[in-house]
CSV table of C-alpha atoms and ligand atoms in Angstrom, one decimal:
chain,number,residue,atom,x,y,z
A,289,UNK,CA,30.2,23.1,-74.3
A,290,UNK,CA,32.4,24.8,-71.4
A,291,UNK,CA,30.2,25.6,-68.7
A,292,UNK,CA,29.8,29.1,-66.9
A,293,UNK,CA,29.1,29.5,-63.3
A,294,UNK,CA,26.2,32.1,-62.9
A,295,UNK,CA,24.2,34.1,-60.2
A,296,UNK,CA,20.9,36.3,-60.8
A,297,UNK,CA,20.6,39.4,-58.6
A,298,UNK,CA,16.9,40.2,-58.9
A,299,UNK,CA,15.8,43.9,-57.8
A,300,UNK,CA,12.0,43.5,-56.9
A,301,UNK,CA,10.2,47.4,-56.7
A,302,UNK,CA,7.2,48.7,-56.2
A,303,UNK,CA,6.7,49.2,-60.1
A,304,UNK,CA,9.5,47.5,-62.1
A,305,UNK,CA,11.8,44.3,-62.0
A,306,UNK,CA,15.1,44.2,-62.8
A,307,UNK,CA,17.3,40.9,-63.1
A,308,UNK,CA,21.0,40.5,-64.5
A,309,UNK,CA,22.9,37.4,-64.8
A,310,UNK,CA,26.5,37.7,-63.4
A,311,UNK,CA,29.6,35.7,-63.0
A,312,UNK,CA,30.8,35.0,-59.8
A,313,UNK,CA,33.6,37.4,-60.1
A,314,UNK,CA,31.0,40.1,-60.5
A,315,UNK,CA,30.7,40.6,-64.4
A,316,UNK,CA,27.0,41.3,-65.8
A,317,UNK,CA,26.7,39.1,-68.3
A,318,UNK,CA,23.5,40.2,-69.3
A,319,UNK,CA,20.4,42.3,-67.7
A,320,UNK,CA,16.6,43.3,-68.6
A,321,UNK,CA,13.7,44.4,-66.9
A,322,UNK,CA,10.2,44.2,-66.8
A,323,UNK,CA,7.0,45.2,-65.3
A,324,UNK,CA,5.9,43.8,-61.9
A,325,UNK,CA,2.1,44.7,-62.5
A,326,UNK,CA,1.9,44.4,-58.4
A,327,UNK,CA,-1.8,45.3,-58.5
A,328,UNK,CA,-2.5,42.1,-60.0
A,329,UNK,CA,-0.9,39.3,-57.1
A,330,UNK,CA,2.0,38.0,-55.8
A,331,UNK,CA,1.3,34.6,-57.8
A,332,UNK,CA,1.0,36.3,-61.0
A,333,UNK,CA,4.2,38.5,-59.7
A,334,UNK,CA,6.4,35.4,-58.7
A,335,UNK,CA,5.9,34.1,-62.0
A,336,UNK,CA,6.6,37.1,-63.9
A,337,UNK,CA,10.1,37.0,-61.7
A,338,UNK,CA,10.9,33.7,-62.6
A,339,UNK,CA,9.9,34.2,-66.2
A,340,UNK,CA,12.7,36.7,-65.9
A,341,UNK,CA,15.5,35.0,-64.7
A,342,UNK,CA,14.1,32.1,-67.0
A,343,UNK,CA,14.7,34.1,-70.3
A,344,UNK,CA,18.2,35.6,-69.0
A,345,UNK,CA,19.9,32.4,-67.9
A,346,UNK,CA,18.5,31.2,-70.9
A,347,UNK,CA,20.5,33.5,-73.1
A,348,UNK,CA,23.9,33.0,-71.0
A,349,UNK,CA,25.7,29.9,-72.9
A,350,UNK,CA,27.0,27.1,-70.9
A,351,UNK,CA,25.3,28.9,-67.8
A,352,UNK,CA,24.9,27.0,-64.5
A,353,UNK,CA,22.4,28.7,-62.0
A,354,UNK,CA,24.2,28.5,-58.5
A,355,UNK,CA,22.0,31.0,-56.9
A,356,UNK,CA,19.2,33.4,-56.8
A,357,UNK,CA,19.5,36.7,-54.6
A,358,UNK,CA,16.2,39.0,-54.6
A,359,UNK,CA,16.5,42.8,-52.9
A,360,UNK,CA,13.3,44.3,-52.6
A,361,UNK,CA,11.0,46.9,-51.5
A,362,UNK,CA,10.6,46.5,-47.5
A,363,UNK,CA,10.0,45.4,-45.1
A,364,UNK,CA,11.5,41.8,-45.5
A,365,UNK,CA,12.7,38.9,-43.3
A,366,UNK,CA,16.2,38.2,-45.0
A,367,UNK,CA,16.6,35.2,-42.8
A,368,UNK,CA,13.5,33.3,-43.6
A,369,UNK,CA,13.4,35.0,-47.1
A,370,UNK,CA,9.9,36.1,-46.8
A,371,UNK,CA,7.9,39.2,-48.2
A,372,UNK,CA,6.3,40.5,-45.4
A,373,UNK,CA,3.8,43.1,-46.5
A,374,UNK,CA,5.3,46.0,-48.0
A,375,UNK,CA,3.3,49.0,-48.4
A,376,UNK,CA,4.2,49.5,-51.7
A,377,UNK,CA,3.3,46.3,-52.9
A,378,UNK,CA,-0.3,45.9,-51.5
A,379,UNK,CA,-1.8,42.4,-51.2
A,380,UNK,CA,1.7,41.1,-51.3
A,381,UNK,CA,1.3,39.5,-47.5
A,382,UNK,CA,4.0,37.0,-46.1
A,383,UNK,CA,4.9,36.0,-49.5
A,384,UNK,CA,7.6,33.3,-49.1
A,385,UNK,CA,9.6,34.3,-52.1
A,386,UNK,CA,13.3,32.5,-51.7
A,387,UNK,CA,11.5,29.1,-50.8
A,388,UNK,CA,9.6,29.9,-54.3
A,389,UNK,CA,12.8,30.4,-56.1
A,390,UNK,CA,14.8,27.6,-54.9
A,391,UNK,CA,11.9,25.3,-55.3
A,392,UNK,CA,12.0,26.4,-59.0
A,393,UNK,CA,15.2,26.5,-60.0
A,394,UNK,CA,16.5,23.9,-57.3
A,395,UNK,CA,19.5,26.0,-56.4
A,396,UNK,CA,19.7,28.6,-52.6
A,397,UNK,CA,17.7,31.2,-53.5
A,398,UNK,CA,17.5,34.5,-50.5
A,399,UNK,CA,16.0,37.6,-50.1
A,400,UNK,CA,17.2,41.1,-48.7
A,401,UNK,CA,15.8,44.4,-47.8
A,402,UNK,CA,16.6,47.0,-51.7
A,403,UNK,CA,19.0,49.3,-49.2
A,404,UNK,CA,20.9,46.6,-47.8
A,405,UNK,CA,21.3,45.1,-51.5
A,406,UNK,CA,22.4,48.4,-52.9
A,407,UNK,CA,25.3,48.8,-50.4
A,408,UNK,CA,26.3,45.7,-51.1
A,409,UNK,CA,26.4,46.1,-54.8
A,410,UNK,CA,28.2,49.4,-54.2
A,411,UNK,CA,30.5,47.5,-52.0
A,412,UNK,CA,31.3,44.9,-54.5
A,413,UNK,CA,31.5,46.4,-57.4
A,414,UNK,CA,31.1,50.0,-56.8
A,415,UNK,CA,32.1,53.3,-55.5
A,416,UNK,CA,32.6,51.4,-51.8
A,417,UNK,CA,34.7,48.5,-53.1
A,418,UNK,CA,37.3,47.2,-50.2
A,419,UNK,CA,35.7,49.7,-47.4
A,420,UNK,CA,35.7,48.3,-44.0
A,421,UNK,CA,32.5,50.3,-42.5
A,422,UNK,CA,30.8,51.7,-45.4
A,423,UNK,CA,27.4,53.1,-45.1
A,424,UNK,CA,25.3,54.2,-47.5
A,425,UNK,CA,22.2,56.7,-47.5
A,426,UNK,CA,19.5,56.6,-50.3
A,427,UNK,CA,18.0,60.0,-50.6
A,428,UNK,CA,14.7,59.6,-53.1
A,429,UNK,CA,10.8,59.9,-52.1
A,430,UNK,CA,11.9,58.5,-48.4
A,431,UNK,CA,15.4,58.2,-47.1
A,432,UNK,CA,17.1,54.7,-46.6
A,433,UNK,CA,20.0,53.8,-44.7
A,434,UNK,CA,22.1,50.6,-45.0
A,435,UNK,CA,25.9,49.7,-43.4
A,436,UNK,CA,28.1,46.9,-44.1
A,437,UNK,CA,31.1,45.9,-41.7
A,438,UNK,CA,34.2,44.0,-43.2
A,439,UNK,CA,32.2,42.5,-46.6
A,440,UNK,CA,29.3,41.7,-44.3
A,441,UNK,CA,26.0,43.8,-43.9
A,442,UNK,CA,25.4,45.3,-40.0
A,443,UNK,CA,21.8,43.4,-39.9
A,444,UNK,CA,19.2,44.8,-36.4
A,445,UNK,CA,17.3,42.2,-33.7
A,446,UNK,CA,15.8,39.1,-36.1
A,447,UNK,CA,17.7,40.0,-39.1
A,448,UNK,CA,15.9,43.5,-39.8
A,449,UNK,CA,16.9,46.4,-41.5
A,450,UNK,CA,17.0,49.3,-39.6
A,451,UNK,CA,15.6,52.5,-40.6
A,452,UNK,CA,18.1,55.4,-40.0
A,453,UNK,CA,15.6,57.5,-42.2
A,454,UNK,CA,13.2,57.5,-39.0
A,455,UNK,CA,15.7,59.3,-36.8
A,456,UNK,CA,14.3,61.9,-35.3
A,457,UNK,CA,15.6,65.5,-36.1
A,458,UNK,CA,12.9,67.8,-34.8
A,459,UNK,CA,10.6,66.6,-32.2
A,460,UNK,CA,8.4,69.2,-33.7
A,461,UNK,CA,8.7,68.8,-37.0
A,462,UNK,CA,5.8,67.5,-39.3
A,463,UNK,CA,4.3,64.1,-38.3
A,464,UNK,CA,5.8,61.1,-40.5
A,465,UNK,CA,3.8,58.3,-41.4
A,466,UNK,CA,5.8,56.1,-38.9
A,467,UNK,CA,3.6,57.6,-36.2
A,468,UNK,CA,7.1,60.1,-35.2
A,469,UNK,CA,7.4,63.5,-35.9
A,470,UNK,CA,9.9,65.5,-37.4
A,471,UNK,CA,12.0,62.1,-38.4
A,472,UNK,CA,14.8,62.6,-41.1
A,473,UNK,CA,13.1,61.5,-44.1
A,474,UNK,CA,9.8,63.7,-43.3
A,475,UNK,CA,12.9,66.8,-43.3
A,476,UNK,CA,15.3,66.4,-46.4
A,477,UNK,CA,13.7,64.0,-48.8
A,478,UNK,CA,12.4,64.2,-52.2
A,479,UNK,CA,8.5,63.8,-50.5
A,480,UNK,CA,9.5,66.7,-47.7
A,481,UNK,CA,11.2,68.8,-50.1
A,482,UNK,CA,8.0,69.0,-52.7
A,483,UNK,CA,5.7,69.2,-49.6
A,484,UNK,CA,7.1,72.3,-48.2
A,485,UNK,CA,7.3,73.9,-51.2
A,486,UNK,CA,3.4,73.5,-51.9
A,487,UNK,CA,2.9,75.0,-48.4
A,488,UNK,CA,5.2,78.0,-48.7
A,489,UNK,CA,3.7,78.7,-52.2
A,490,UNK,CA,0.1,78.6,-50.7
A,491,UNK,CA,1.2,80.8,-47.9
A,492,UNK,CA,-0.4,84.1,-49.1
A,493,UNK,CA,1.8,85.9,-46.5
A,494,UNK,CA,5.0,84.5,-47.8
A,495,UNK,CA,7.0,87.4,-50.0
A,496,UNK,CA,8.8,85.0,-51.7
A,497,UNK,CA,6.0,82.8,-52.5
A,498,UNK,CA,4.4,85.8,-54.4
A,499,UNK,CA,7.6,86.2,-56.2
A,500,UNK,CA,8.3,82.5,-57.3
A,501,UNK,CA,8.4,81.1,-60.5
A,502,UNK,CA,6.5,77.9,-58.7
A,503,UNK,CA,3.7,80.0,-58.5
A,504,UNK,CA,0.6,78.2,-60.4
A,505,UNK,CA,1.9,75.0,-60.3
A,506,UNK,CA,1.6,74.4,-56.7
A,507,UNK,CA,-0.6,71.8,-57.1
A,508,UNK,CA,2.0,69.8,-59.1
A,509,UNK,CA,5.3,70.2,-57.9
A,510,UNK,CA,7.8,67.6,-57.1
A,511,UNK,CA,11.2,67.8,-55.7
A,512,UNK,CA,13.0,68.1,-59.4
A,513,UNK,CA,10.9,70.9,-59.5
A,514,UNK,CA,12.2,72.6,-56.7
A,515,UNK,CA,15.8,71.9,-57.1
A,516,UNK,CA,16.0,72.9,-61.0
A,517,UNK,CA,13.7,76.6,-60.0
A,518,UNK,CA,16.5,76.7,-57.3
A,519,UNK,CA,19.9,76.3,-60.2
A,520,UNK,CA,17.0,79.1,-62.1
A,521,UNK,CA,17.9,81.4,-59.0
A,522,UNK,CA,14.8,81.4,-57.7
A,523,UNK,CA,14.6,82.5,-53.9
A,524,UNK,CA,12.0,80.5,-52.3
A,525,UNK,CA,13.1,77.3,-54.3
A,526,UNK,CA,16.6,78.3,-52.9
A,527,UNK,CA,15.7,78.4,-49.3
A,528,UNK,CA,13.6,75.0,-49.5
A,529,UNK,CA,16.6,73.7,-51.0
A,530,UNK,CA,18.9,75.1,-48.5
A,531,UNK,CA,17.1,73.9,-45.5
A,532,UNK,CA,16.6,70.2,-46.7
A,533,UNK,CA,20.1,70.4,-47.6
A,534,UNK,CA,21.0,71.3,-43.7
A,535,UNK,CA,18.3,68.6,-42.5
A,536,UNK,CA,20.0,66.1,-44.8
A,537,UNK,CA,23.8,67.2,-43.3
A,538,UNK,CA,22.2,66.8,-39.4
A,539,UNK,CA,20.8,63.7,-40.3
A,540,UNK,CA,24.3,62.5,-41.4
A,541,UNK,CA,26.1,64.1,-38.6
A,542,UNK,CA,24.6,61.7,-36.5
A,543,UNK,CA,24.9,58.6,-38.1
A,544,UNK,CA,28.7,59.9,-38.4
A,545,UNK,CA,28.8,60.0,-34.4
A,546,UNK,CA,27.1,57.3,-34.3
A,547,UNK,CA,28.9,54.7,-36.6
A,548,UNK,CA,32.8,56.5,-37.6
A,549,UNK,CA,32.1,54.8,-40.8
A,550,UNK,CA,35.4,55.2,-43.2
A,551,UNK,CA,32.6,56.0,-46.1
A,552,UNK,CA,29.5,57.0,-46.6
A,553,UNK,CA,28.0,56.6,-50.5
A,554,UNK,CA,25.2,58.9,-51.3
A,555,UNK,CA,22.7,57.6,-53.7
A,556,UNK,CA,19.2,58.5,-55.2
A,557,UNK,CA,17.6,61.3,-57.4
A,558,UNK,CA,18.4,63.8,-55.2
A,559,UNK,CA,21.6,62.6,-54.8
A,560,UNK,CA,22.3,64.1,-58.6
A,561,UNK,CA,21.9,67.2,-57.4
A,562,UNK,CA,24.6,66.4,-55.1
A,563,UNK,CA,26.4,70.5,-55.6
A,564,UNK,CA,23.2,71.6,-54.1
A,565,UNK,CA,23.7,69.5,-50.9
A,566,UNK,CA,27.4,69.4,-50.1
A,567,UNK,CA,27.9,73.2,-48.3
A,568,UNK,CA,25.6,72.3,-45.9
A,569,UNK,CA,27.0,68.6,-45.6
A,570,UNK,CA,30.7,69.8,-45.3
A,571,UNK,CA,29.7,72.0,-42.6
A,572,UNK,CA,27.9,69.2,-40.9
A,573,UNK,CA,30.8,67.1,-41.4
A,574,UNK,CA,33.3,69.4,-40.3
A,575,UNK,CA,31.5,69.5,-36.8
A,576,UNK,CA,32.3,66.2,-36.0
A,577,UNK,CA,36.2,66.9,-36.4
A,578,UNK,CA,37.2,67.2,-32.8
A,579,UNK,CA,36.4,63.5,-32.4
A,580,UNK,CA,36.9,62.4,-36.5
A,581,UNK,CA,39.8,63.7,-37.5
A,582,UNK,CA,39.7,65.4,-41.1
A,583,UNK,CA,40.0,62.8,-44.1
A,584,UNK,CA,39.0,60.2,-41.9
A,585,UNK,CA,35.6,59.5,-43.5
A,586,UNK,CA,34.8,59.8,-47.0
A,587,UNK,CA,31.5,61.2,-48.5
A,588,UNK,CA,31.2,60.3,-52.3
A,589,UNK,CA,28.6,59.5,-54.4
A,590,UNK,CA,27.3,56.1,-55.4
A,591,UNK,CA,28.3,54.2,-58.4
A,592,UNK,CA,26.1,51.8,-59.9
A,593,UNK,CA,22.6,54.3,-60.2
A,594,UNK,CA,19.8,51.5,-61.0
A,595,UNK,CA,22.1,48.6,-60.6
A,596,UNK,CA,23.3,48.3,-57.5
A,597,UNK,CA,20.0,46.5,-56.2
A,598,UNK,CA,20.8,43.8,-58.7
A,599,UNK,CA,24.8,43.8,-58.0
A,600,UNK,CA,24.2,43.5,-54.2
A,601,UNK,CA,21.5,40.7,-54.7
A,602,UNK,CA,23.5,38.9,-57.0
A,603,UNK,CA,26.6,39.4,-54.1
A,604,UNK,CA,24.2,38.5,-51.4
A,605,UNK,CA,23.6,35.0,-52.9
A,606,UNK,CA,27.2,34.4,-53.6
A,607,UNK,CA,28.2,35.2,-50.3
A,608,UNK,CA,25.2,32.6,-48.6
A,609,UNK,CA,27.2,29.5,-51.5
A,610,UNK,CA,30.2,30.9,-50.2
A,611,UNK,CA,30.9,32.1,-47.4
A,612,UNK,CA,33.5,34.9,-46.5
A,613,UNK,CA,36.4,33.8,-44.1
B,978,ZN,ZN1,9.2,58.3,-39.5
């Protein structure tokens, strides 16, 4: 039988796996996902991940593993490929999961931050395919950041990722869990946006509070929530909106100053509300045109949704067998 040269791009979160099986020249051959059950271990989770890529390589005919790529919840040391003790993953301490991997299936196994996979599946196969300096920003329940630079991610001091979601935009904004205040992703995200809506609606003071259809449900409210009462017209929902929205575009002003990046890729759940956000981003944008000049740097949406952390693991691997130039 003809054999196929195969990769697994494995997206570890905090409640589901993912794996897919691809071919070097990035088509998914096949793809499934399962529970991670984190409560329960990292031993019981490593096996359940290599029960995983187990089953799907099984299924590929002539299939011959050359590598396993793992994106994952953070924080992670993508040059030792060890799990280091992500909050979201509790009990999961120093967990050495590449050596695991290439100890099973005998082939370079490695291990990057879920952000820095996801821009690399965008850049691969995605809405970022080709771009010299594209960044990417994952707005969801926090905000993540992650850049590559000519095919190759921008990785901080020891390999870390950096976290351009704990910028800080208000020195007096709310306090973030990082032990900042005011930091980008306690502003715009799908957490911030949800949080100040439960405050304004239990602001007895606030006319528009009194007048929202929010009211009642203050107790349940998430940022979905907010956004579809704001498409309803509602006013308050509208002004949370509008002021995450202009968080959000200061948040990317800087990182535009900062970086010049030809792209930035805008991903996550908020992210498909994108109409909501983009006045407040284009006028953001439009500040920094005395130095950027207009068309300069595009700001799209991503490509790949829930794939990309399994496209950019899957690349990440492929690029440690094979080096680019
Ligand atoms: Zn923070």
């Amino acid at each position: 039988m003809e054999t196929q040269p195969v990769v697994v791009g494995v997206d570890l979160g905090a409640t589901s796996l993912r794996a897919g099986v691809f071919t070097p020249q990035g088509q998914l051959l096949t793809v499934d996902q399962a529970e991670i059950q984190a409560e329960q271990g990292s031993e019981k989770g490593v096996r359940r991940i290599t029960q995983l890529i187990e089953r799907l390589v099984a299924g590929v005919p002539g299939a011959r593993l050359q590598g396993v790529g793992v994106g994952t919840t953070g924080p992670a040391d993508a040059l030792t490929g060890v799990l280091i003790n992500p909050g979201t993953l509790p009990g999961w301490v120093n967990v050495p999961i590449a050596a695991r991997l290439q100890e099973r299936f005998g082939v370079p196994a490695c291990l990057e931050n879920d952000g820095d996979a996801a821009v690399l599946g965008e850049y691969w196969m995605g809405a970022g395919q080709g771009v010299s300096r594209l960044y990417m920003v994952t707005l969801g329940t926090g905000i993540g950041t992650a850049f590559v630079v000519e095919g190759r991610l921008y990785r901080g001091a020891g390999g870390f990722h950096p976290e351009g979601g704990h910028q800080v935009i208000d020195p007096d904004g709310p306090p973030c869990y990082c032990g900042a205040r005011g930091c980008w992703e306690s502003l715009a995200s799908g957490t911030a946006i949800a949080k100040r809506a439960r405050e304004a609606l239990a602001d007895s003071h606030n006319p528009l509070a009194q007048n929202s259809i929010l009211r009642g449900e203050a107790e349940r409210i998430d940022a979905r929530d907010v956004v579809e009462a704001a498409r309803a017209g509602d006013a308050l929902a509208q002004q949370i909106i509008e002021q995450a929205a202009d968080y959000f575009g200061m948040g990317l002003f800087n990182l535009l100053m900062l970086f010049f990046p030809d792209m930035i890729l805008l991903s996550g759940g908020v992210m498909r509300n994108l109409d909501l956000f983009m006045p407040a981003i284009q006028g953001w944008v439009e500040k920094s045109q005395p130095y950027l000049p207009s068309g300069q740097v595009k700001i799209a949406p991503a490509k790949l949704g829930y794939y990309a952390g399994i496209y950019g693991a899957a690349y990440a691997i492929l690029q440690r067998v094979n080096p680019p130039g």
